[in-house]
């Protein structure tokens, strides 16, 4: 198998579709630096399943899609396809028949990556599985990129072992071993879960066995209790029948007595109604006479009231007349007294009026003298205030200047102190000493920031990888869950179908099953399991064969002497082949010859029309049947459908086979999904650790950067603060010097102004002392004038008040006299009216007295008639009361009889209900009354039966809670235990088989690894000698365990004694790595080998040896190499140039060297 084409479109710089035609085994890819040559290597690695963007020289998987250039827009899809020539059939398995194999991968910007194999969509796992053991893969030794030479030679022993394993073809064994381990782990888990279930079932069986015994005992006791309860109910029912008849006779007697007493009560009710009517008429007459009596009495009372009213009115009028006469006498006396008071007040006003005028003149004189004294005192006060002002101003000025001098002295002292302090602080500040530290910290911070940026980029790349893996894990889990759910559903369907099939085909007769087991026939197949029916004819075949579908297929006839009579069909499998009628139903099945014999005489027709057309041509032993099972003979027709358990046996058998095939495919898919899931989980764990480590580095870098930033900022701020403080101190010192000069000048001026103010103060105090004695004289004269004026004003106010008082009283007495005259006139008028009313009251009083006497005589007559009627009513009421008492007594007797009747009726009804209830309970016991009646003579008394029943019930209660379903559950769990034991045995056997398979894989792995190690070691020594012209190189195992040992490479170039591979030069390392790779290729040649500038570190001589080795191995291996060395270019038979005439876009230029030589020579 060789690589014939590489098709690239939209991948990195190859935006336009290009095709690399690889026509020979030595193909060189040429071009200037940066034109995209290595992108071809990345494309091959990517299409073969590389999932890490880091190994593709990118930050994320989107970086493989062309991202645009100055003249081109980005594209949304990248595609790479490898075309392999498999005409020799090197690739085995299911693809060995394909002459050409296509492997393709596409990715969109949404992250959706798709794989295709020969144009069919597939999984990444399918791609990697194809190349297992071939030496090809995304990270195999067949693809040597830039820097991989040094990494290979400096690889860890475990990594170098992986390279040897790929060369030995062990990778597929390791994959199988890993799958086997997964299956063993899964089997062990299933075994543990199964053992848990078995333990649980055993515990349940122990409990259920006890519960089943208790349930059986409960059923026996319950049946005994039911029989005793029926016997007891029967005896009670018989006794209750006689009691019910006796109670019915007593009920009839009580009913007759109650009816007789009720008739007597009705007769008394009639008599009472007649008496009530007579009493009602007498009461009506009494009411009328009583109304007349009340009317006469009312007239008498009215006349008495009128007479009394006239007497009262006369008495009141006489009293009112006397009161009016007395009021007139009093009013005349009051009028005389008021006139005397008015005269006295008028006289006093006349005496006080002349005394007011002299007092008014004295007051005016006193006011004039007071005004003169106040003017004189005011003039002195103005003079005094002026002198006080002359004294206060110098005093204030002197105090102000003194305070000002003290303040200036304090300010001058403070200025001197501040100047000294500022000078001392200025000497202590040295900002230049921090400059060196600040420069060192700034440089350290810049270095740390660059490292931080690198760590952040690494963390972002790891986070992107982790997200992609997380998404892949989610998708894988979803696919696995769907597959497991589908498998569970299929297993459920398969179990149900197999159960139905077994129920339909296995015998239900226990004796027959035992006979089959004894004859070793219980595992023999049934006829339905041996049939293969053409689709659509299952119903027809089932209709014809019917019960024979369950026939047992045997190789030879068993001994049927001991077989009990039963339904059993046996079918021999060793019959001779039969020549089939092409139109018979036998041609629709593949079956044993005996079964085909049964179907040979049945013609298969498509529909009923054909059946009726063929019916007349049938012989007596022949028949025909349609697809849907309509069966016709020459003179009969059968249309029934199978109703037995065999119905649908053939369709069900086909469904079981389909489900088993589908389950096998699904198990394979689940195994692959679980393996893929494990890989993703491992990748996630590794990525999580890498992210955690990167995050820790980023956090540490952040912290260090923050600390340095803080230190730089603090130091910078400290320098700035000291510089600012120093400048501020210098400005303060200059300002303080000017301030000191100004303070001294102001202090001198304040001293001169204070002395002038003290001199002016002394002159003003002398003038004030001369004016001060005049103040006391003026104030004394003013007080005397004010007191004299107050005395005169008080005397005038007293006299004026007395005069106003007398005038007011005189006005009041005048008003009182006018009111008294008006009241006297009114009283005289009232007195005259009262005399006239008294005379009018005496006239009607005599007439009222005569009418009263006549009314009294009429009342006496009515009263006599009223008394006679009352006596009649009382007598009739007494007779009616006697009758009602008689009725009440009769009614009580009737109520007593009715109560007796109701009690008897209730007892009778109760007995009937009890009898009916006992009859219903007897019916529920399901015992016949005739049977119980026959047993009645042998039964004990009711009390003995009750004791027996209570004893049985106590026995039932002592059993406690009973699980009545325990017997069936015990049987079901016993069957389940047998099934679980069989499963446990199967799983244990499978586990042993898997362990044996793993041991076999380990033995094969050790054998292959040891063989490959020895062969590669031998070829490595030869290759090393060719490339170096001598020297020694070999591989060494790090551990005796061939399954786990690492591999180290030891090399000694000619003429050197090196203690470590790491001491070799770059060219020596490259030659050593090339020796190892070519040694591996010589052992297990991969279909092709990609070399990316492997010859770069080699000198001209070593390049020549390298080219000779390539030419030697090109007969077996296809080499595709990228080079800038002219010697290596000359080796190539096919040249592919990569150019970038358009910035950012790679294009190809291919040259066939052999054809070019032919053209040049021709």
mmCIF file of N, CA and C in Angstrom, residues 184 986-999:
data_model
loop_
_atom_site.group_PDB
_atom_site.id
_atom_site.type_symbol
_atom_site.label_atom_id
_atom_site.label_comp_id
_atom_site.label_asym_id
_atom_site.label_seq_id
_atom_site.Cartn_x
_atom_site.Cartn_y
_atom_site.Cartn_z
ATOM 1 N N UNK A 184 -13.269 -7.221 31.343
ATOM 2 C CA UNK A 184 -13.106 -7.935 32.607
ATOM 3 C C UNK A 184 -13.580 -7.075 33.774
ATOM 4 N N UNK A 986 -22.084 -18.579 34.321
ATOM 5 C CA UNK A 986 -21.696 -18.117 32.983
ATOM 6 C C UNK A 986 -20.695 -16.981 33.077
ATOM 7 N N UNK A 987 -20.944 -16.014 33.976
ATOM 8 C CA UNK A 987 -20.037 -14.869 34.106
ATOM 9 C C UNK A 987 -18.673 -15.315 34.617
ATOM 10 N N UNK A 988 -18.656 -16.235 35.566
ATOM 11 C CA UNK A 988 -17.370 -16.732 36.069
ATOM 12 C C UNK A 988 -16.582 -17.411 34.961
ATOM 13 N N UNK A 989 -17.295 -18.195 34.173
ATOM 14 C CA UNK A 989 -16.629 -18.857 33.037
ATOM 15 C C UNK A 989 -16.101 -17.825 32.040
ATOM 16 N N UNK A 990 -16.931 -16.793 31.755
ATOM 17 C CA UNK A 990 -16.496 -15.752 30.814
ATOM 18 C C UNK A 990 -15.287 -15.008 31.356
ATOM 19 N N UNK A 991 -15.270 -14.750 32.675
ATOM 20 C CA UNK A 991 -14.129 -14.057 33.278
ATOM 21 C C UNK A 991 -12.864 -14.886 33.153
ATOM 22 N N UNK A 992 -12.981 -16.184 33.369
ATOM 23 C CA UNK A 992 -11.810 -17.055 33.214
ATOM 24 C C UNK A 992 -11.323 -17.055 31.772
ATOM 25 N N UNK A 993 -12.281 -17.053 30.829
ATOM 26 C CA UNK A 993 -11.890 -17.031 29.419
ATOM 27 C C UNK A 993 -11.188 -15.715 29.073
ATOM 28 N N UNK A 994 -11.698 -14.592 29.622
ATOM 29 C CA UNK A 994 -11.058 -13.302 29.363
ATOM 30 C C UNK A 994 -9.665 -13.248 29.972
ATOM 31 N N UNK A 995 -9.516 -13.796 31.167
ATOM 32 C CA UNK A 995 -8.193 -13.827 31.791
ATOM 33 C C UNK A 995 -7.226 -14.661 30.957
ATOM 34 N N UNK A 996 -7.718 -15.794 30.443
ATOM 35 C CA UNK A 996 -6.856 -16.616 29.585
ATOM 36 C C UNK A 996 -6.494 -15.873 28.309
ATOM 37 N N UNK A 997 -7.479 -15.150 27.738
ATOM 38 C CA UNK A 997 -7.194 -14.370 26.525
ATOM 39 C C UNK A 997 -6.158 -13.288 26.808
ATOM 40 N N UNK A 998 -6.266 -12.620 27.982
ATOM 41 C CA UNK A 998 -5.297 -11.588 28.324
ATOM 42 C C UNK A 998 -3.910 -12.184 28.503
ATOM 43 N N UNK A 999 -3.825 -13.334 29.136
ATOM 44 C CA UNK A 999 -2.520 -13.991 29.273
ATOM 45 C C UNK A 999 -1.935 -14.321 27.900
#
